[in-house]
Tab-separated table of C-alpha atoms in Angstrom:
chain	number	residue	atom	x	y	z
A	897	MET	CA	-4.629	63.285	-12.065
A	898	THR	CA	-3.476	60.973	-14.668
A	899	LEU	CA	-5.982	58.228	-15.518
A	900	VAL	CA	-4.735	54.943	-16.590
A	901	THR	CA	-6.826	53.397	-19.227
A	902	SER	CA	-4.824	50.190	-19.380
A	903	ARG	CA	-3.530	47.581	-17.267
A	904	PRO	CA	0.417	47.857	-16.796
A	905	ALA	CA	2.279	44.789	-18.215
A	906	PRO	CA	4.140	42.490	-15.442
A	907	GLY	CA	7.637	42.818	-15.053
A	908	ALA	CA	10.177	40.370	-15.239
A	909	ALA	CA	10.330	37.927	-12.572
A	910	ARG	CA	13.209	38.400	-9.988
A	911	PRO	CA	15.939	35.729	-9.769
A	912	TYR	CA	15.469	33.355	-6.521
A	913	ALA	CA	17.338	30.707	-5.360
A	914	PHE	CA	15.693	27.739	-2.556
A	915	PRO	CA	18.389	27.365	0.186
A	916	ALA	CA	20.629	24.744	-0.135
A	917	VAL	CA	18.920	21.386	1.849
A	918	ARG	CA	20.854	19.317	4.185
A	919	ARG	CA	19.557	16.009	5.512
A	920	ILE	CA	20.938	13.337	8.424
A	921	SER	CA	19.440	10.665	10.225
A	922	ALA	CA	20.128	10.445	13.853
A	923	HIS	CA	19.152	9.540	17.350
A	924	GLY	CA	16.066	7.794	15.757
A	925	GLY	CA	14.749	10.740	13.864
A	926	THR	CA	15.845	12.445	10.189
A	927	VAL	CA	16.698	16.043	10.232
A	928	ILE	CA	15.873	18.025	7.012
A	929	ALA	CA	17.446	21.453	7.317
A	930	ALA	CA	17.975	24.943	4.681
A	931	HIS	CA	20.965	26.896	4.996
A	932	LEU	CA	20.417	30.323	5.605
A	933	PRO	CA	23.516	32.067	5.805
A	934	GLY	CA	23.761	35.286	8.097
A	935	GLN	CA	20.131	34.679	9.200
A	936	ILE	CA	20.272	35.255	13.243
A	937	LEU	CA	16.590	33.866	13.807
A	938	ALA	CA	16.321	30.042	13.444
A	939	SER	CA	12.657	27.649	12.995
A	940	ALA	CA	12.123	24.345	13.692
A	941	VAL	CA	9.150	22.348	13.311
A	942	LEU	CA	8.728	18.934	14.560
A	943	LEU	CA	6.629	17.165	12.007
A	944	LEU	CA	4.382	13.875	13.280
A	945	ASP	CA	2.650	11.745	11.068
A	946	ALA	CA	-0.709	12.856	13.182
A	947	GLY	CA	-2.988	15.036	10.991
A	948	ALA	CA	-7.026	15.329	11.516
A	949	ALA	CA	-7.319	12.285	9.167
A	950	ARG	CA	-6.171	10.107	12.184
A	951	GLU	CA	-8.767	10.916	13.942
A	952	THR	CA	-11.839	8.957	15.496
A	953	ASP	CA	-15.270	9.068	13.581
A	954	GLY	CA	-17.377	11.314	15.686
A	955	ARG	CA	-14.225	12.903	17.479
A	956	GLU	CA	-13.154	15.183	14.858
A	957	GLY	CA	-11.102	18.288	16.501
A	958	THR	CA	-9.282	15.981	18.909
A	959	ALA	CA	-6.174	17.044	17.694
A	960	THR	CA	-7.050	20.757	17.504
A	961	VAL	CA	-7.911	20.451	21.095
A	962	LEU	CA	-4.560	18.242	21.998
A	963	ALA	CA	-2.366	21.039	19.806
A	964	LYS	CA	-4.330	23.916	22.015
A	965	SER	CA	-3.487	22.086	25.465
A	966	MET	CA	0.346	22.050	24.595
A	967	GLU	CA	1.313	25.147	26.005
A	968	GLU	CA	-0.889	24.267	29.296
A	969	GLY	CA	2.274	22.741	31.086
A	970	THR	CA	4.430	19.443	30.547
A	971	ARG	CA	4.896	16.868	33.216
A	972	LYS	CA	8.603	18.491	34.193
A	973	ARG	CA	6.869	21.820	34.140
A	974	ASP	CA	3.751	23.612	35.007
A	975	SER	CA	2.480	26.397	32.469
A	976	ALA	CA	4.220	29.365	33.853
A	977	ALA	CA	7.348	27.835	34.191
A	978	TYR	CA	7.119	26.379	30.583
A	979	ALA	CA	6.256	30.099	29.432
A	980	LEU	CA	9.450	31.472	31.171
A	981	ALA	CA	11.326	28.414	30.109
A	982	LEU	CA	10.289	29.953	26.437
A	983	GLU	CA	10.578	33.419	27.251
A	984	GLY	CA	14.290	32.818	28.923
A	985	LEU	CA	15.087	31.634	24.816
A	986	GLY	CA	13.290	34.288	23.207
A	987	ALA	CA	11.065	31.515	21.635
A	988	GLU	CA	7.919	30.906	20.321
A	989	LEU	CA	6.168	27.687	20.378
A	990	VAL	CA	3.357	27.285	17.858
A	991	PRO	CA	1.516	23.843	17.753
A	992	SER	CA	-1.155	23.126	14.453
A	993	VAL	CA	-2.647	20.663	12.873
A	994	ASP	CA	-3.713	20.046	9.191
A	995	TRP	CA	-4.995	16.748	6.933
A	996	ASP	CA	-1.658	15.489	6.792
A	997	ALA	CA	0.399	16.448	10.211
A	998	PHE	CA	0.625	17.487	13.346
A	999	ARG	CA	3.729	20.265	13.656
A	1000	VAL	CA	5.295	21.397	16.636
A	1001	GLY	CA	7.134	24.640	15.574
A	1002	VAL	CA	9.385	26.868	17.074
A	1003	SER	CA	11.584	30.072	16.487
A	1004	ALA	CA	14.641	31.504	18.366
A	1005	PRO	CA	17.539	33.276	17.817
A	1006	GLY	CA	20.190	30.817	16.303
A	1007	PRO	CA	22.536	29.854	19.216
A	1008	LEU	CA	19.536	29.017	21.265
A	1009	LEU	CA	17.549	26.749	18.964
A	1010	ALA	CA	18.706	23.327	20.335
A	1011	GLY	CA	16.938	24.777	23.785
A	1012	ALA	CA	13.867	25.979	21.913
A	1013	VAL	CA	14.012	22.393	20.092
A	1014	ARG	CA	14.241	20.582	23.705
A	1015	LEU	CA	11.091	22.631	25.138
A	1016	ALA	CA	8.718	21.665	21.596
A	1017	ALA	CA	9.744	18.186	22.002
A	1018	GLU	CA	8.798	18.798	25.551
A	1019	ALA	CA	5.697	19.862	24.812
A	1020	ALA	CA	5.004	17.126	22.076
A	1021	ARG	CA	6.353	14.582	23.406
A	1022	THR	CA	5.271	14.646	27.725
A	1023	PRO	CA	2.236	17.160	27.663
A	1024	LYS	CA	0.767	17.559	31.068
A	1025	LEU	CA	-2.611	17.559	29.803
A	1026	ASP	CA	-4.519	17.987	33.078
A	1027	PRO	CA	-8.076	16.801	32.548
A	1028	ALA	CA	-9.095	20.450	33.707
A	1029	ASP	CA	-7.011	22.220	31.596
A	1030	VAL	CA	-8.024	20.027	28.393
A	1031	ALA	CA	-11.838	20.295	28.958
A	1032	ARG	CA	-11.012	23.946	29.393
A	1033	VAL	CA	-9.404	24.071	26.018
A	1034	ARG	CA	-11.972	22.035	24.756
A	1035	ASP	CA	-15.171	24.026	25.745
A	1036	ASP	CA	-13.144	27.283	24.723
A	1037	GLU	CA	-12.547	25.731	21.030
A	1038	VAL	CA	-16.655	24.572	21.150
A	1039	THR	CA	-17.532	28.328	22.168
A	1040	ALA	CA	-15.317	29.584	19.310
A	1041	LEU	CA	-16.936	27.194	16.851
A	1042	ARG	CA	-20.314	28.173	17.370
A	1043	MET	CA	-19.668	31.766	17.218
A	1044	ASP	CA	-17.781	30.647	13.438
A	1045	TRP	CA	-20.705	28.501	12.607
A	1046	ALA	CA	-23.169	31.049	13.496
A	1047	GLN	CA	-21.763	32.961	10.563
A	1048	PRO	CA	-22.319	32.376	6.934
A	1049	GLY	CA	-19.990	30.266	5.380
A	1050	PRO	CA	-18.958	27.274	7.846
A	1051	ARG	CA	-22.237	25.439	7.294
A	1052	ALA	CA	-21.730	25.795	3.566
A	1053	ASP	CA	-18.324	24.804	3.588
A	1054	ALA	CA	-19.260	21.610	5.471
A	1055	THR	CA	-22.360	20.935	3.210
A	1056	LEU	CA	-20.045	20.823	0.363
A	1057	ARG	CA	-17.030	18.924	1.939
A	1058	GLY	CA	-19.620	16.085	3.104
A	1059	ASP	CA	-20.904	15.502	-0.406
A	1060	LEU	CA	-17.722	15.471	-2.227
A	1061	PHE	CA	-16.001	13.155	0.080
A	1062	GLY	CA	-19.066	11.628	1.917
A	1063	ALA	CA	-17.625	7.990	1.193
A	1064	ASP	CA	-14.516	8.813	2.700
A	1065	GLY	CA	-14.703	8.887	6.355
A	1066	ARG	CA	-12.871	11.372	7.733
A	1067	TYR	CA	-12.442	13.783	4.787
A	1068	SER	CA	-16.182	14.130	4.881
A	1069	ARG	CA	-15.954	16.343	7.871
A	1070	PRO	CA	-14.559	19.895	8.441
A	1071	LEU	CA	-10.644	19.981	9.169
A	1072	HIS	CA	-11.334	21.044	13.088
A	1073	GLY	CA	-14.409	19.473	13.641
A	1074	ASP	CA	-17.577	21.354	14.394
A	1075	PRO	CA	-19.327	22.183	17.878
A	1076	THR	CA	-20.939	18.838	18.297
A	1077	SER	CA	-17.860	16.550	17.841
A	1078	VAL	CA	-15.472	18.887	19.637
A	1079	ALA	CA	-18.076	19.066	22.644
A	1080	ALA	CA	-17.918	15.100	22.326
A	1081	VAL	CA	-14.090	14.967	22.965
A	1082	THR	CA	-13.093	13.470	26.144
A	1083	VAL	CA	-9.917	14.030	28.032
A	1084	GLU	CA	-9.394	10.207	27.234
A	1085	ASP	CA	-10.075	10.928	23.593
A	1086	VAL	CA	-6.783	13.375	23.657
A	1087	LEU	CA	-4.836	11.048	25.683
A	1088	ALA	CA	-5.187	8.151	23.595
A	1089	PHE	CA	-4.493	10.611	20.536
A	1090	HIS	CA	-1.270	11.554	21.953
A	1091	GLU	CA	-0.443	7.868	23.012
A	1092	ALA	CA	-1.109	6.655	19.381
A	1093	TRP	CA	0.467	9.206	17.287
A	1094	LEU	CA	2.692	11.509	18.704
A	1095	LEU	CA	5.406	9.310	20.309
A	1096	ARG	CA	7.058	8.289	17.147
A	1097	PRO	CA	10.418	10.260	16.005
A	1098	GLY	CA	8.810	11.934	13.178
A	1099	VAL	CA	10.898	14.568	10.814
A	1100	LEU	CA	12.587	17.788	12.432
A	1101	LEU	CA	12.625	20.619	9.793
A	1102	VAL	CA	15.358	23.880	10.319
A	1103	ALA	CA	15.868	26.644	8.468
A	1104	GLY	CA	18.454	28.926	9.746
A	1105	ASP	CA	22.329	29.442	9.730
A	1106	LEU	CA	23.826	26.089	9.791
A	1107	ASP	CA	27.150	26.932	10.081
A	1108	GLY	CA	26.308	27.879	13.531
A	1109	LEU	CA	23.870	24.913	14.499
A	1110	ASP	CA	24.851	21.260	15.374
A	1111	LEU	CA	22.013	19.329	13.432
A	1112	ASP	CA	23.170	15.690	15.585
A	1113	ALA	CA	22.155	18.319	18.737
A	1114	LEU	CA	19.127	18.936	17.268
A	1115	ALA	CA	18.289	15.502	16.363
A	1116	GLU	CA	19.060	14.620	20.066
A	1117	ALA	CA	16.718	17.321	21.327
A	1118	ALA	CA	13.779	16.312	19.133
A	1119	PHE	CA	13.940	12.704	18.999
A	1120	GLU	CA	15.381	11.623	22.756
A	1121	GLY	CA	13.137	8.794	24.345
A	1122	THR	CA	11.061	7.856	21.120
A	1123	SER	CA	10.534	4.892	19.525
A	1124	GLY	CA	8.467	3.276	16.210
A	1125	GLU	CA	9.054	3.334	12.696
A	1126	PRO	CA	7.429	5.890	10.168
A	1127	LEU	CA	4.432	5.371	9.120
A	1128	GLU	CA	2.964	4.255	5.697
A	1129	PRO	CA	1.515	6.886	4.035
A	1130	ALA	CA	-2.231	5.353	2.815
A	1131	GLY	CA	-2.753	6.241	-0.965
A	1132	PRO	CA	-4.621	8.682	-3.175
A	1133	LEU	CA	-8.529	8.565	-2.441
A	1134	GLY	CA	-9.034	9.179	-6.487
A	1135	VAL	CA	-11.148	11.801	-8.292
A	1136	VAL	CA	-14.684	10.735	-8.294
A	1137	LEU	CA	-17.420	12.553	-9.944
A	1138	PRO	CA	-21.159	12.793	-9.747
A	1139	ASP	CA	-22.766	11.264	-13.153
A	1140	ARG	CA	-24.298	15.034	-13.188
A	1141	ARG	CA	-24.380	18.541	-11.567
A	1142	ARG	CA	-26.843	18.811	-8.366
A	1143	THR	CA	-27.440	21.733	-6.252
A	1144	ILE	CA	-27.847	21.715	-2.575
A	1145	LEU	CA	-29.550	24.601	-0.035
A	1146	VAL	CA	-28.491	25.293	3.119
A	1147	ASP	CA	-31.324	27.418	4.498
A	1148	ARG	CA	-30.694	30.359	6.307
A	1149	PRO	CA	-33.948	32.403	6.767
A	1150	GLY	CA	-34.009	35.939	6.527
A	1151	SER	CA	-30.488	35.862	5.370
A	1152	VAL	CA	-29.513	39.167	3.053
A	1153	GLN	CA	-26.902	37.196	1.079
A	1154	SER	CA	-26.480	33.726	-0.290
A	1155	THR	CA	-23.127	32.082	0.295
A	1156	LEU	CA	-21.997	30.553	-2.909
A	1157	ARG	CA	-19.704	27.267	-2.747
A	1158	LEU	CA	-19.436	25.448	-5.778
A	1159	GLY	CA	-16.747	22.210	-6.333
A	1160	HIS	CA	-15.824	19.117	-7.347
A	1161	ARG	CA	-12.683	16.458	-6.594
A	1162	ALA	CA	-9.148	16.866	-7.987
A	1163	PRO	CA	-5.716	15.139	-7.619
A	1164	GLU	CA	-4.136	15.126	-4.744
A	1165	ARG	CA	-1.021	17.746	-4.518
A	1166	ALA	CA	1.679	15.233	-5.818
A	1167	THR	CA	-0.174	15.449	-9.371
A	1168	PRO	CA	2.512	16.095	-11.992
A	1169	ASP	CA	-0.368	18.455	-13.430
A	1170	TYR	CA	0.053	20.845	-10.391
A	1171	VAL	CA	1.664	23.768	-11.881
A	1172	PRO	CA	-1.056	23.722	-15.185
A	1173	MET	CA	-3.980	23.498	-12.457
A	1174	THR	CA	-2.762	26.447	-10.466
A	1175	LEU	CA	-1.995	28.527	-13.609
A	1176	ALA	CA	-5.549	27.703	-14.843
A	1177	ALA	CA	-7.388	28.241	-11.660
A	1178	THR	CA	-5.045	31.392	-10.990
A	1179	VAL	CA	-6.536	32.703	-14.657
A	1180	LEU	CA	-9.861	31.935	-13.742
A	1181	GLY	CA	-10.463	32.940	-10.120
A	1182	GLY	CA	-7.333	33.094	-8.143
A	1183	ALA	CA	-6.096	36.855	-8.051
A	1184	PHE	CA	-8.058	39.957	-8.456
A	1185	THR	CA	-7.421	39.966	-12.162
A	1186	SER	CA	-9.210	36.711	-12.897
A	1187	ARG	CA	-11.757	36.054	-14.749
A	1188	LEU	CA	-14.567	35.473	-12.069
A	1189	ASN	CA	-13.262	38.549	-10.239
A	1190	HIS	CA	-13.766	40.745	-13.176
A	1191	LEU	CA	-16.993	39.643	-14.027
A	1192	ILE	CA	-18.818	38.778	-10.808
A	1193	ARG	CA	-17.305	41.725	-9.020
A	1194	GLU	CA	-15.875	44.446	-11.407
A	1195	VAL	CA	-18.654	44.169	-14.107
A	1196	LYS	CA	-21.860	42.819	-12.149
A	1197	GLY	CA	-21.067	44.306	-9.037
A	1198	TYR	CA	-22.803	40.969	-7.239
A	1199	THR	CA	-20.059	40.658	-4.645
A	1200	TYR	CA	-16.993	42.290	-2.752
A	1201	GLY	CA	-14.804	39.424	-3.993
A	1202	ILE	CA	-15.042	35.828	-5.711
A	1203	ARG	CA	-12.146	32.992	-5.612
A	1204	GLY	CA	-11.461	29.865	-7.917
A	1205	SER	CA	-8.986	27.505	-6.587
A	1206	TYR	CA	-7.658	24.059	-6.279
A	1207	ALA	CA	-6.987	23.100	-2.745
A	1208	MET	CA	-4.901	19.502	-2.358
A	1209	THR	CA	-3.859	17.253	0.702
A	1210	ARG	CA	-1.451	14.146	0.328
A	1211	ARG	CA	-4.936	12.052	-0.481
A	1212	SER	CA	-7.031	14.420	-2.060
A	1213	GLY	CA	-7.640	17.453	-3.786
A	1214	ARG	CA	-10.903	19.473	-4.564
A	1215	PHE	CA	-11.706	22.418	-7.006
A	1216	GLU	CA	-13.491	25.371	-5.024
A	1217	VAL	CA	-15.177	28.319	-6.164
A	1218	ALA	CA	-16.473	30.472	-3.043
A	1219	ALA	CA	-18.209	33.919	-2.881
A	1220	GLY	CA	-20.802	35.988	-1.025
A	1221	VAL	CA	-23.453	37.323	-3.144
A	1222	GLN	CA	-26.496	39.634	-2.692
A	1223	THR	CA	-29.757	37.428	-2.370
A	1224	ALA	CA	-31.549	39.162	-5.184
A	1225	VAL	CA	-28.776	38.242	-7.864
A	1226	THR	CA	-28.438	34.498	-6.608
A	1227	ALA	CA	-29.072	32.731	-9.809
A	1228	PRO	CA	-27.486	35.298	-12.135
A	1229	ALA	CA	-24.295	35.068	-9.899
A	1230	ILE	CA	-24.283	31.193	-10.168
A	1231	ARG	CA	-25.175	31.645	-13.921
A	1232	ASP	CA	-22.538	33.850	-14.760
A	1233	THR	CA	-20.095	31.807	-12.641
A	1234	LEU	CA	-20.733	28.586	-14.496
A	1235	GLY	CA	-20.237	30.278	-17.788
A	1236	GLU	CA	-16.678	31.251	-16.473
A	1237	ILE	CA	-15.724	28.086	-15.878
A	1238	ALA	CA	-17.315	26.413	-18.456
A	1239	ARG	CA	-15.415	28.983	-21.046
A	1240	THR	CA	-12.076	28.110	-19.036
A	1241	GLU	CA	-12.493	24.366	-19.469
A	1242	ALA	CA	-13.977	24.595	-22.912
A	1243	GLU	CA	-11.144	27.310	-24.290
A	1244	GLY	CA	-8.088	27.705	-21.864
A	1245	VAL	CA	-6.383	30.463	-21.556
A	1246	THR	CA	-5.142	33.462	-23.336
A	1247	GLU	CA	-1.208	34.053	-23.953
A	1248	ALA	CA	-1.636	37.482	-22.634
A	1249	GLU	CA	-3.620	35.987	-19.150
A	1250	LEU	CA	-1.189	33.357	-18.650
A	1251	GLU	CA	1.923	36.126	-18.866
A	1252	VAL	CA	0.164	37.875	-15.723
A	1253	ALA	CA	-0.658	34.605	-13.937
A	1254	ARG	CA	3.027	33.123	-14.489
A	1255	SER	CA	4.549	36.461	-13.191
A	1256	TRP	CA	2.342	36.490	-10.089
A	1257	ARG	CA	2.754	32.789	-9.172
A	1258	ALA	CA	6.578	33.045	-9.883
A	1259	GLY	CA	6.750	36.243	-7.689
A	1260	GLN	CA	4.464	34.941	-4.840
A	1261	LEU	CA	6.555	31.894	-3.958
A	1262	SER	CA	9.653	34.201	-4.079
A	1263	VAL	CA	8.213	36.577	-1.758
A	1264	GLU	CA	6.906	33.787	0.793
A	1265	MET	CA	10.022	32.206	0.875
A	1266	GLN	CA	11.551	35.038	2.666
A	1267	THR	CA	11.517	33.925	6.512
A	1268	PRO	CA	12.988	31.053	8.445
A	1269	GLY	CA	9.376	30.211	9.572
A	1270	ALA	CA	8.092	29.980	5.392
A	1271	ILE	CA	11.773	28.192	4.464
A	1272	ALA	CA	10.670	25.242	7.537
A	1273	GLY	CA	7.176	25.191	6.077
A	1274	ALA	CA	7.908	24.593	2.372
A	1275	LEU	CA	10.387	21.844	3.892
A	1276	ALA	CA	7.250	20.353	5.389
A	1277	THR	CA	5.956	20.415	1.842
A	1278	LEU	CA	8.749	18.130	0.643
A	1279	VAL	CA	8.219	15.401	3.268
A	1280	VAL	CA	4.157	15.210	3.702
A	1281	HIS	CA	4.122	14.996	-0.414
A	1282	GLY	CA	7.107	13.014	-1.450
A	1283	LEU	CA	8.753	15.856	-3.510
A	1284	PRO	CA	12.451	16.115	-4.093
A	1285	ASP	CA	14.691	18.605	-2.396
A	1286	ASP	CA	15.190	20.582	-5.641
A	1287	TYR	CA	11.125	20.884	-6.208
A	1288	TYR	CA	11.085	24.814	-5.539
A	1289	GLU	CA	13.918	25.652	-7.703
A	1290	THR	CA	11.742	23.486	-10.469
A	1291	LEU	CA	8.924	24.452	-9.528
A	1292	ARG	CA	9.366	28.565	-10.082
A	1293	ARG	CA	10.931	27.477	-13.334
A	1294	GLU	CA	7.720	25.458	-14.227
A	1295	TYR	CA	5.314	27.888	-13.399
A	1296	LEU	CA	7.820	30.528	-16.055
A	1297	GLU	CA	7.694	28.207	-18.627
A	1298	ALA	CA	4.153	26.817	-18.805
A	1299	THR	CA	2.418	26.982	-21.856
A	1300	VAL	CA	-0.840	28.319	-23.171
A	1301	GLU	CA	-1.572	24.504	-24.447
A	1302	GLN	CA	-0.231	23.219	-21.383
A	1303	VAL	CA	-2.350	25.021	-18.794
A	1304	SER	CA	-5.308	25.095	-21.184
A	1305	ARG	CA	-5.089	20.919	-21.303
A	1306	ALA	CA	-5.060	21.066	-17.434
A	1307	ALA	CA	-8.015	22.975	-17.573
A	1308	ALA	CA	-9.797	21.105	-19.990
A	1309	ASP	CA	-8.887	17.670	-18.005
A	1310	HIS	CA	-9.422	18.871	-14.259
A	1311	LEU	CA	-12.379	21.048	-14.754
A	1312	SER	CA	-15.487	19.873	-15.384
A	1313	THR	CA	-18.478	22.208	-15.068
A	1314	ASP	CA	-21.382	19.906	-15.713
A	1315	ARG	CA	-20.389	17.613	-12.599
A	1316	LEU	CA	-20.065	20.600	-10.203
A	1317	THR	CA	-21.805	20.303	-6.596
A	1318	LEU	CA	-23.193	23.846	-6.034
A	1319	VAL	CA	-23.955	24.774	-2.409
A	1320	VAL	CA	-25.676	27.656	-1.684
A	1321	GLU	CA	-26.748	28.718	1.897
A	1322	GLY	CA	-28.858	31.633	1.945
A	1323	ASP	CA	-32.858	32.447	2.583
A	1324	GLY	CA	-34.511	29.120	0.998
A	1325	ALA	CA	-37.900	31.091	1.176
A	1326	VAL	CA	-36.924	33.508	-1.564
A	1327	ILE	CA	-34.109	31.823	-3.560
A	1328	ARG	CA	-35.514	27.862	-3.566
A	1329	ASP	CA	-37.699	27.977	-6.769
A	1330	GLU	CA	-34.521	29.643	-8.569
A	1331	LEU	CA	-32.082	27.369	-7.898
A	1332	ALA	CA	-33.662	24.111	-9.666
A	1333	GLU	CA	-32.348	25.133	-13.316
A	1334	PHE	CA	-28.706	24.757	-11.860
A	1335	GLY	CA	-29.055	20.996	-11.285
A	1336	ASP	CA	-30.766	18.315	-8.795
A	1337	LEU	CA	-31.831	20.303	-5.983
A	1338	ALA	CA	-31.673	18.832	-2.143
A	1339	ASP	CA	-32.034	20.288	1.142
A	1340	ALA	CA	-28.707	20.037	3.095
A	1341	GLU	CA	-28.780	18.105	6.371
A	1342	VAL	CA	-26.372	20.140	8.286
């Protein structure tokens, strides 16, 4: 047996080039396509400006129920006939919702992609939405959420989001809603959301061997029968921070662990500081070798893992640290975590740490961009956040060329240890008194 006493150095980043991108406008919509020569499988995503941010107050989760109802049949075919039509093309339909968009993805062999896109458009534009089916899908979602919310984490997540975005309406509540809001969703809510947001053309994203694909035919399949102009995106919400740090206790009597969520607001995804911010977060808590994971897991043994990262949407962002620790070490774990955040904010990063973060981020980018589905997802990022077609070439180079000074400056500018919100979900009878040292203490309303 050989004992390795020093960490291996990162290797040189391998060459990578993002596929060439083509754009056409046809049949009332836009097609953005990435060329993957020789690729047999192709992917397409119908991207619609109908994300969760469009939902009505008190009905959070409506878009998710709609997405999960799409495979229950269309006005043209019942669920069995629709499934057989997909299967006949070797296709798979994947509807999904995030804050910024409603996506209806489909993959199929290249020569059959037009037929698959037609089926995806059929599901998106003319879903059957039978009242009994929608009610069943909604009830299934409520059951799943109740099971999820019975576990540590979701209440802490919701509490942090509510505190950070309390003045920003929909953004203050969970992406997919909660058991109460989803239970309140009616068939009429789902029909109204569909009618209001899913009938515009949108954008079709395509990744595959474009030499064998007719983009005009794909546009016709995706946009036929649609109408309406693209929606004007709303502007950024801004970075609003409290005057001082505060702590919120989510009481979970008898819990043997404390779930920690520490965070504050941050810029939106299109910020020019995205690369140095991401690299600073990688050094702090974004990788297994990070400062937080090394101290809190490896040295202190308080947790199986701790993560720190920025999460960004079109209009907003947040910095967040997440972990679950033993109840008995709740206060020491918070104290040490705040210390590492403060050290990164004040002192920045070292060249050795940044070398690892550069290599990992650039390499991860290359690894993630290996399938047509991943490339289509990358194209969606360009559209949603208004980024240029050569963005991924630039992104990788910026990761590799970022300097200690740039990343340290981003840490100083975008970390604020003294204005964090600390959410602790755990046994209040055991941990309440010791939480007072970390900031104004309040009880959660969740």
